[in-house]
Coordinates of C-alpha atoms in Angstrom, one line a residue:
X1 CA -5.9 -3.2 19.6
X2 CA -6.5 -3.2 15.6
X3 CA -6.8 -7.3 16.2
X4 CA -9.0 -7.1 18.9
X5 CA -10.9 -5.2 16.7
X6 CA -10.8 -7.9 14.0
X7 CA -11.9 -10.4 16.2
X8 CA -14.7 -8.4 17.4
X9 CA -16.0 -8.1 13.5
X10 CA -15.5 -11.9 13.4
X11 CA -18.1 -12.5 16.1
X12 CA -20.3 -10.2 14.2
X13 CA -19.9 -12.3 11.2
X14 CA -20.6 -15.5 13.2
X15 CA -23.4 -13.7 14.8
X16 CA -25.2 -13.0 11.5
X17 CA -24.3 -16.3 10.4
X18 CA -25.8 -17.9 12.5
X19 CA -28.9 -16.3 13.0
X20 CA -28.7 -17.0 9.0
X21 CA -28.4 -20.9 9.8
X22 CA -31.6 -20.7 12.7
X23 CA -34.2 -19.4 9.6
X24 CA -33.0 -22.3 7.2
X25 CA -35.3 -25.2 6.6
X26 CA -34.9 -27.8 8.8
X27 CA -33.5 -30.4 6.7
X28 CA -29.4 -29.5 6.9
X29 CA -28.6 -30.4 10.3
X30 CA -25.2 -30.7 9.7
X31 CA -24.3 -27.8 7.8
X32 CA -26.4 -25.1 10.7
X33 CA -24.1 -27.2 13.0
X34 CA -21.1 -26.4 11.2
X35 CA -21.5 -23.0 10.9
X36 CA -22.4 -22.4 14.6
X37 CA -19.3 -24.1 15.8
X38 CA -17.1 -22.0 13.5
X39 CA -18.7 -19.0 14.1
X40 CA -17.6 -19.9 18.1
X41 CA -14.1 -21.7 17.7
X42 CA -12.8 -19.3 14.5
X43 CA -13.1 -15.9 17.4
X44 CA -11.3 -18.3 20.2
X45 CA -8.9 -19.2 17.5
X46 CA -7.8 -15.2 17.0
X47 CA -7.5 -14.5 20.5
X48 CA -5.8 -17.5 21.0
X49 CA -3.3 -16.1 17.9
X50 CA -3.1 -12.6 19.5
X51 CA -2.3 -13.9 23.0
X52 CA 0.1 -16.6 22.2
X53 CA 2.4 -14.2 19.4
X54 CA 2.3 -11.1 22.2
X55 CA 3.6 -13.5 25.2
X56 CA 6.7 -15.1 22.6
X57 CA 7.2 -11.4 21.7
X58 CA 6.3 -12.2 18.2
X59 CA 5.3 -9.8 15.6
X60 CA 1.8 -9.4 14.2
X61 CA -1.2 -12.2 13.8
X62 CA -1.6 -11.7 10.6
X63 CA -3.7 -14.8 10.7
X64 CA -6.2 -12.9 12.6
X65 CA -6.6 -10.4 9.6
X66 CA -6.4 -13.5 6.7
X67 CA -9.5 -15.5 8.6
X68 CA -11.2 -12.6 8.8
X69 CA -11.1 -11.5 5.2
X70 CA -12.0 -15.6 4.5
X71 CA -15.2 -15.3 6.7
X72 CA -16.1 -12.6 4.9
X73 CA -16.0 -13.3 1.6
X74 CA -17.8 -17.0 2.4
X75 CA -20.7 -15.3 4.1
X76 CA -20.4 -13.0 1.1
X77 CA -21.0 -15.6 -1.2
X78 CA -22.6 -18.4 0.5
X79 CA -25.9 -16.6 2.0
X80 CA -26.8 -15.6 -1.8
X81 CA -25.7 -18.8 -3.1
X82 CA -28.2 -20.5 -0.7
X83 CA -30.8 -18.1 -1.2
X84 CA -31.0 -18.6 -5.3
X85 CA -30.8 -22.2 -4.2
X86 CA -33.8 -22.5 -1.5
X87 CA -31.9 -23.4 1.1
X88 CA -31.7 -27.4 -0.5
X89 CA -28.2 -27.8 -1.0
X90 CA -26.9 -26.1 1.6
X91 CA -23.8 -28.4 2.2
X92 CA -22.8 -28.6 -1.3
X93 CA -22.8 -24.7 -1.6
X94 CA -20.5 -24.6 1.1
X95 CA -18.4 -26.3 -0.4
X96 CA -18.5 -24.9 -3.6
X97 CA -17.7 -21.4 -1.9
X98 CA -15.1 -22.9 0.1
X99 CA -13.6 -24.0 -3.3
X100 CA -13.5 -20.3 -4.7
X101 CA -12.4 -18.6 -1.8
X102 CA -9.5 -21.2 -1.0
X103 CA -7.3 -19.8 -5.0
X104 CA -8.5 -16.4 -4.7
X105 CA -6.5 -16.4 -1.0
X106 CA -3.9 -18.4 -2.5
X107 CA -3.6 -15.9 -5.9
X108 CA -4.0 -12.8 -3.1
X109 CA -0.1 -14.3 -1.7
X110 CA 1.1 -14.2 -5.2
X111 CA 0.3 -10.8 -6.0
X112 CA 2.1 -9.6 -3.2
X113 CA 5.1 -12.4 -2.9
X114 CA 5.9 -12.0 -7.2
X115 CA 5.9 -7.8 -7.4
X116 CA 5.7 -6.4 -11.0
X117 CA 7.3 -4.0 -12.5
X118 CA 5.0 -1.1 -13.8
X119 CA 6.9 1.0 -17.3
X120 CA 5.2 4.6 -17.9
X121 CA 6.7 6.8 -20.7
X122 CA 6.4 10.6 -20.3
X123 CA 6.8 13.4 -22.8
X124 CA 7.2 17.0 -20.9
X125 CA 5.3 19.7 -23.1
X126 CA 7.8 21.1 -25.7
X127 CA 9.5 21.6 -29.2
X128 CA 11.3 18.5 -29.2
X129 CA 12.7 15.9 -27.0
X130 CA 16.2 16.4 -25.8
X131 CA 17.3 14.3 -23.2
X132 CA 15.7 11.6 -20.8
X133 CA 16.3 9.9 -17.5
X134 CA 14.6 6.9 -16.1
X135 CA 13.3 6.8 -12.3
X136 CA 12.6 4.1 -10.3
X137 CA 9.6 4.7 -7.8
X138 CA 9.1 2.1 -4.8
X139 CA 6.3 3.2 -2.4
X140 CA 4.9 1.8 0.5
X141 CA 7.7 -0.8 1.0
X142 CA 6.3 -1.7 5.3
X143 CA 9.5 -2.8 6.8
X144 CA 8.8 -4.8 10.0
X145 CA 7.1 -8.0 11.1
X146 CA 5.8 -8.9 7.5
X147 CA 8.4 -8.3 5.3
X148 CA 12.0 -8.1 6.0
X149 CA 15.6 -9.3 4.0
X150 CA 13.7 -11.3 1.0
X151 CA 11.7 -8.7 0.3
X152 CA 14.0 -6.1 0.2
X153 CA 16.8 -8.7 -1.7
X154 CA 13.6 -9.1 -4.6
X155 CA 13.4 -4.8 -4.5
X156 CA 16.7 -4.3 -5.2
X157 CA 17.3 -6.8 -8.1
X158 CA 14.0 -5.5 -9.5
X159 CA 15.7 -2.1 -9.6
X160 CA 19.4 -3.0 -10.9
X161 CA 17.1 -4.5 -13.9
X162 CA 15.6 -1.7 -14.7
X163 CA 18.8 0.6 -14.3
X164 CA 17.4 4.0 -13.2
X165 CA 19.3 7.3 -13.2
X166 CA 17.0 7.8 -9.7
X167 CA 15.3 5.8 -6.6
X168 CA 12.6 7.8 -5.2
X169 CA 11.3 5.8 -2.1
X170 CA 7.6 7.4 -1.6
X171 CA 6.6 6.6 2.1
X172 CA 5.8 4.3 4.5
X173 CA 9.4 2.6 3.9
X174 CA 8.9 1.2 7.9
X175 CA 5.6 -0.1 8.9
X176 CA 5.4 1.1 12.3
X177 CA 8.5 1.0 14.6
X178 CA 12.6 0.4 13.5
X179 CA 12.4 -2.1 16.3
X180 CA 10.4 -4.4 14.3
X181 CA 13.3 -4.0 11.4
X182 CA 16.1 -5.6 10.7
X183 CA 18.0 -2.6 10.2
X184 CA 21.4 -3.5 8.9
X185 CA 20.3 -5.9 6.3
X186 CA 17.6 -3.4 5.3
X187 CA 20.4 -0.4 5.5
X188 CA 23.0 -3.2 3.1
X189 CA 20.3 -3.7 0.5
X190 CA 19.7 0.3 0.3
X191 CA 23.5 0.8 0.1
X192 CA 23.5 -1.0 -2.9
X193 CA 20.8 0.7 -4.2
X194 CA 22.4 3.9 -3.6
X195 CA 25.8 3.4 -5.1
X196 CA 24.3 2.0 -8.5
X197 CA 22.2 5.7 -9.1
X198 CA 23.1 8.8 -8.4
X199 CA 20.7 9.7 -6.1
X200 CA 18.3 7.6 -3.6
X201 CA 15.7 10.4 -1.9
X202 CA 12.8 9.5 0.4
X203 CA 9.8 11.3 1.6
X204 CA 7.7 9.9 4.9
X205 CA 4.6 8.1 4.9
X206 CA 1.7 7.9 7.6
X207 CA 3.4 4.8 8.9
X208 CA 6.6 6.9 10.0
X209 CA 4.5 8.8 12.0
X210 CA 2.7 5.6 13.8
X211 CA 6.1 4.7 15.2
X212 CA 9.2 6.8 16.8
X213 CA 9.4 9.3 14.5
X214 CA 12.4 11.2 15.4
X215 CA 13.9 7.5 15.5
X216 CA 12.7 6.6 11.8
X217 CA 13.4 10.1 10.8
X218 CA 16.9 9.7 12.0
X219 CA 17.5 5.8 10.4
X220 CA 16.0 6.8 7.0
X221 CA 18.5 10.0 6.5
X222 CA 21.4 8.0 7.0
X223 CA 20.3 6.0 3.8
X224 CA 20.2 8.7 1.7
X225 CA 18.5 12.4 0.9
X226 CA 15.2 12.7 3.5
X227 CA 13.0 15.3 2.1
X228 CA 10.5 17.2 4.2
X229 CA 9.0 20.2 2.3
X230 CA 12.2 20.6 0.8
X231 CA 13.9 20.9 -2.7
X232 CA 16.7 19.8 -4.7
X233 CA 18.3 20.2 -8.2
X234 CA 19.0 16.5 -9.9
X235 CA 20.0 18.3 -13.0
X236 CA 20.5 22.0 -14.2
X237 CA 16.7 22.2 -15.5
X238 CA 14.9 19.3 -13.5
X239 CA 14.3 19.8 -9.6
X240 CA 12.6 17.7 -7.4
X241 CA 10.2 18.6 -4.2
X242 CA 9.7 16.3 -1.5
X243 CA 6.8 17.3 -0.2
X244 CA 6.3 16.0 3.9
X245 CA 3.4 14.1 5.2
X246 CA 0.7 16.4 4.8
X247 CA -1.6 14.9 8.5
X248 CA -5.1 17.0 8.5
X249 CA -4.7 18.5 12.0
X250 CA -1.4 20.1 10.8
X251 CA -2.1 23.9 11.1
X252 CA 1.9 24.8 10.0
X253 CA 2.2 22.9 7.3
X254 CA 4.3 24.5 4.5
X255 CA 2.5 25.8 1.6
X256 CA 3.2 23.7 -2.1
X257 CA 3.4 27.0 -3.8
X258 CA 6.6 28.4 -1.3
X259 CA 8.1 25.1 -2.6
X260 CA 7.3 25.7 -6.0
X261 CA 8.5 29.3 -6.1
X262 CA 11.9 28.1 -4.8
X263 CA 12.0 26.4 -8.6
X264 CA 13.8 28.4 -11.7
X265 CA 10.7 29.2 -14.1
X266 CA 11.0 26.9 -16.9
X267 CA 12.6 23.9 -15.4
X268 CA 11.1 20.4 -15.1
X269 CA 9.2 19.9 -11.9
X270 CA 8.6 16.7 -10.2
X271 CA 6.5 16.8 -6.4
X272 CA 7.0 13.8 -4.7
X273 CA 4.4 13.1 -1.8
X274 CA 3.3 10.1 0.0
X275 CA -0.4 10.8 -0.8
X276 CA -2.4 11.2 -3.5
X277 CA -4.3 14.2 -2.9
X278 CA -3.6 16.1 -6.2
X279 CA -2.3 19.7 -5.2
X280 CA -4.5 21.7 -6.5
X281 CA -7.2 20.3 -4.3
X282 CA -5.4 22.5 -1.6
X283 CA -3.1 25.3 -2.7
X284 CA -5.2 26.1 -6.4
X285 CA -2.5 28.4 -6.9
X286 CA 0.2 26.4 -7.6
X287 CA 1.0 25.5 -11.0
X288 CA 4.0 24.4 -12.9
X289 CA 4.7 20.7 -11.7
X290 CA 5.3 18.3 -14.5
X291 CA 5.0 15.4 -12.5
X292 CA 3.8 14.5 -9.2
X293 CA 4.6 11.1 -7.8
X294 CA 2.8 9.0 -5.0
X295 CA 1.3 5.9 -3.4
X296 CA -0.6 5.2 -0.1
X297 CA -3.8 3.7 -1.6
X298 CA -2.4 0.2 -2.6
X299 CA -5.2 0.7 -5.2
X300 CA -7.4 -0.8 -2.7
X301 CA -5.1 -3.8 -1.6
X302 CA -8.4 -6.0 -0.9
X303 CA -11.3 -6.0 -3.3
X304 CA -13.8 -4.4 -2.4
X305 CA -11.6 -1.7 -0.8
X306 CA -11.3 -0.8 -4.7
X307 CA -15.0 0.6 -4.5
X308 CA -14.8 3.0 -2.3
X309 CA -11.0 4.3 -2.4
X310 CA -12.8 7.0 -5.2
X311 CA -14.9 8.3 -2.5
X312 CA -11.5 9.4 -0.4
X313 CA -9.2 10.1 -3.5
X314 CA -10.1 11.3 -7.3
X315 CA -7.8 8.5 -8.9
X316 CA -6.5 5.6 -6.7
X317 CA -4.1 3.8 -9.0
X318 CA -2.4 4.6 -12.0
X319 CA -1.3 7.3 -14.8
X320 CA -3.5 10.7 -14.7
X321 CA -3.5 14.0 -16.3
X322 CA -2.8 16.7 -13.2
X323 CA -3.6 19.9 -14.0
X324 CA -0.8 21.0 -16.2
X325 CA 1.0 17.8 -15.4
X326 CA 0.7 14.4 -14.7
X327 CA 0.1 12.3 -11.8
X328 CA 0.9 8.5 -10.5
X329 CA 0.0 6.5 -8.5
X330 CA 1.9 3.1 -7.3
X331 CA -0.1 0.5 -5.9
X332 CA 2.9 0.0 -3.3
X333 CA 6.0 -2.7 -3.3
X334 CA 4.4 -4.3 0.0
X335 CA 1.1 -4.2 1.8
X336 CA -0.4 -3.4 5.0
X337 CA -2.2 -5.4 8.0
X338 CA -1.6 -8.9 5.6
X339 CA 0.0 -10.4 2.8
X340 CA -3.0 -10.2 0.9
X341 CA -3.7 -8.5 -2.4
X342 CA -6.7 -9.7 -4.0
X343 CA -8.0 -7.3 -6.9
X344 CA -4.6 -5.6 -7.0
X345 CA -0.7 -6.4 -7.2
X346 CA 2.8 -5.0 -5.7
X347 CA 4.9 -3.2 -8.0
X348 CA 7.7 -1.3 -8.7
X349 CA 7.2 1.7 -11.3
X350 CA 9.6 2.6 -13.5
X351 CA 9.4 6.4 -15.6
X352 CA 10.9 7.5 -18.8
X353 CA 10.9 10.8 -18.6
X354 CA 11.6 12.7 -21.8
X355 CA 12.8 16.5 -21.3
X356 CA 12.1 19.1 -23.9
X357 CA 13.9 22.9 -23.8

């Protein structure tokens, strides 16, 4: 239905378009031509997409999403461009938009199909620095009909590279249903994952829920420690909570600061949690976390998502004082919807953590 959706927006484009084209002076012909026949055949096009990939039980048109965000940024540009111009060169600022939009879709693949790895270094308030481990976080990795053994074959060498003590998966490690996954390369690569650290834990993301989730629950515990408002000890003064997808109509959810309390004072905390919402924001009480890892936003993904992501979340991407603490935020290993990142890039983060008695 999301698609159906898209193409709906697309005829909206085309509409306003074209009403665009009707009030230009007379004199491009061509171009007003152009324009109305994409704004009919581009729509025809996506359902075409949708219809043909849902009868060869295919996965998702993500070409459906990738036109889209093209129309868009061209109407973007070109009804300014040809405004500042007086409508006189209307063909040749087509064209010219045609040949910005056509690397910035190209560069958008790249950011996503060459992931980076991200290196934050973190004191823990004390005397002096005794000992330190290094963790490897991988959020919003969307196993399914976009990204599959390659993807998951370029996450794990990423990882051996950096040579954490920890893997700490941060949601939305399946985009929607196990169906749609190759489970037992997926499950091989995580193996291998697991038996180079000692520890590989997971927390959900709103993706798990959008599929089975007693089915993904299930698959993900088998590849290593699922937490769900739950704690363990990694080390005799460093624990780690994994907190569980907090969803809004949850009336039972469990409160941070029962987690907290289940912590010896004095130890080094870390809260990992799919979603950004910084704690506090909810349970004011809690205090003591030394760290608090998440992802979800794909720091916007696809500019100008960037924009507005501060309206839903304080800090979107990035390293960021929290409270006592500190908080980050990956910008995911995959992306949602399309391959596209345009105004942001996948990554991998790895964390020095320095401990202090």
């Amino acid at each position: 239905m999301r698609y159906l959706f898209f193409v709906l927006v697309q005829i909206a484009v085309g509409y306003a378009l074209c009403r665009y084209a009707g009030r230009r002076v007379s004199g491009d012909r061509l171009l007003s031509r152009v324009l109305k026949w994409c704004a009919i055949a581009l729509p025809i096009l996506s359902i075409g997409i949708i219809l043909t990939t849902s009868l060869q039980g295919d996965g998702t048109p993500e070409l459906v999403t990738d036109l889209l965000i093209a129309e868009i940024y061209f109407v973007s540009l070109f009804i300014p461009f040809d405004s500042a111009t007086k409508c006189r060169y209307g063909s040749v600022t087509a064209l010219l938009c045609l040949s910005l939009i056509l690397p910035v879709m190209i560069a958008g693949r790249r950011n996503v199909g060459e992931p980076i790895t991200t290196h934050y270094r973190i004191t823990v308030p004390g005397e002096s620095p005794s000992d330190s481990i290094r963790i490897a976080l991988v959020t919003d990795i969307h196993l399914g009909d976009l990204f599959g053994e390659d993807h998951l074959a370029r996450m794990e060498q990423m990882i051996e590279q950096a040579s954490p003590d920890y893997v700490f998966i941060g949601g939305d490690l399946i985009d929607r249903n196990l169906s749609e996954v190759d489970t037992l390369t997926a499950a091989y690569h995580l193996s291998r994952i697991r038996k180079r650290t000692p520890g590989l834990y997971f927390v959900l993301g709103n993706h798990e829920y959008y599929g089975d989730l007693d089915e993904n629950i299930q698959w993900i515990s088998s590849l290593g420690t699922l937490l769900r408002d739950s704690v363990v000890r990694l080390r005799p003064d460093l624990y780690l909570i994994g907190r569980d997808y907090y969803r809004a109509r949850d009336q039972d959810i469990v409160p941070l600061s029962n987690l907290v309390d289940q912590v010896p004072h004095g130890a080094t905390t870390i809260l990992l949690q799919h979603r950004p919402r910084e704690h506090w924001e909810r349970d004011p009480e809690v205090s003591g976390i030394d760290l608090t890892l998440t992802g979800h936003t794909h720091a916007g993904q696809i500019f100008p998502m960037q924009i507005f992501q501060p309206l839903l979340f304080r800090h979107n991407y990035g390293c960021h004082s929290s409270g006592d603490g500190t908080l980050i935020i990956s910008s995911g290993y995959g992306a949602s919807t399309s391959r596209l990142r345009i105004g942001s890039r996948s990554e991998i983060v790895v964390i020095d953590l320095y401990l202090s008695r």
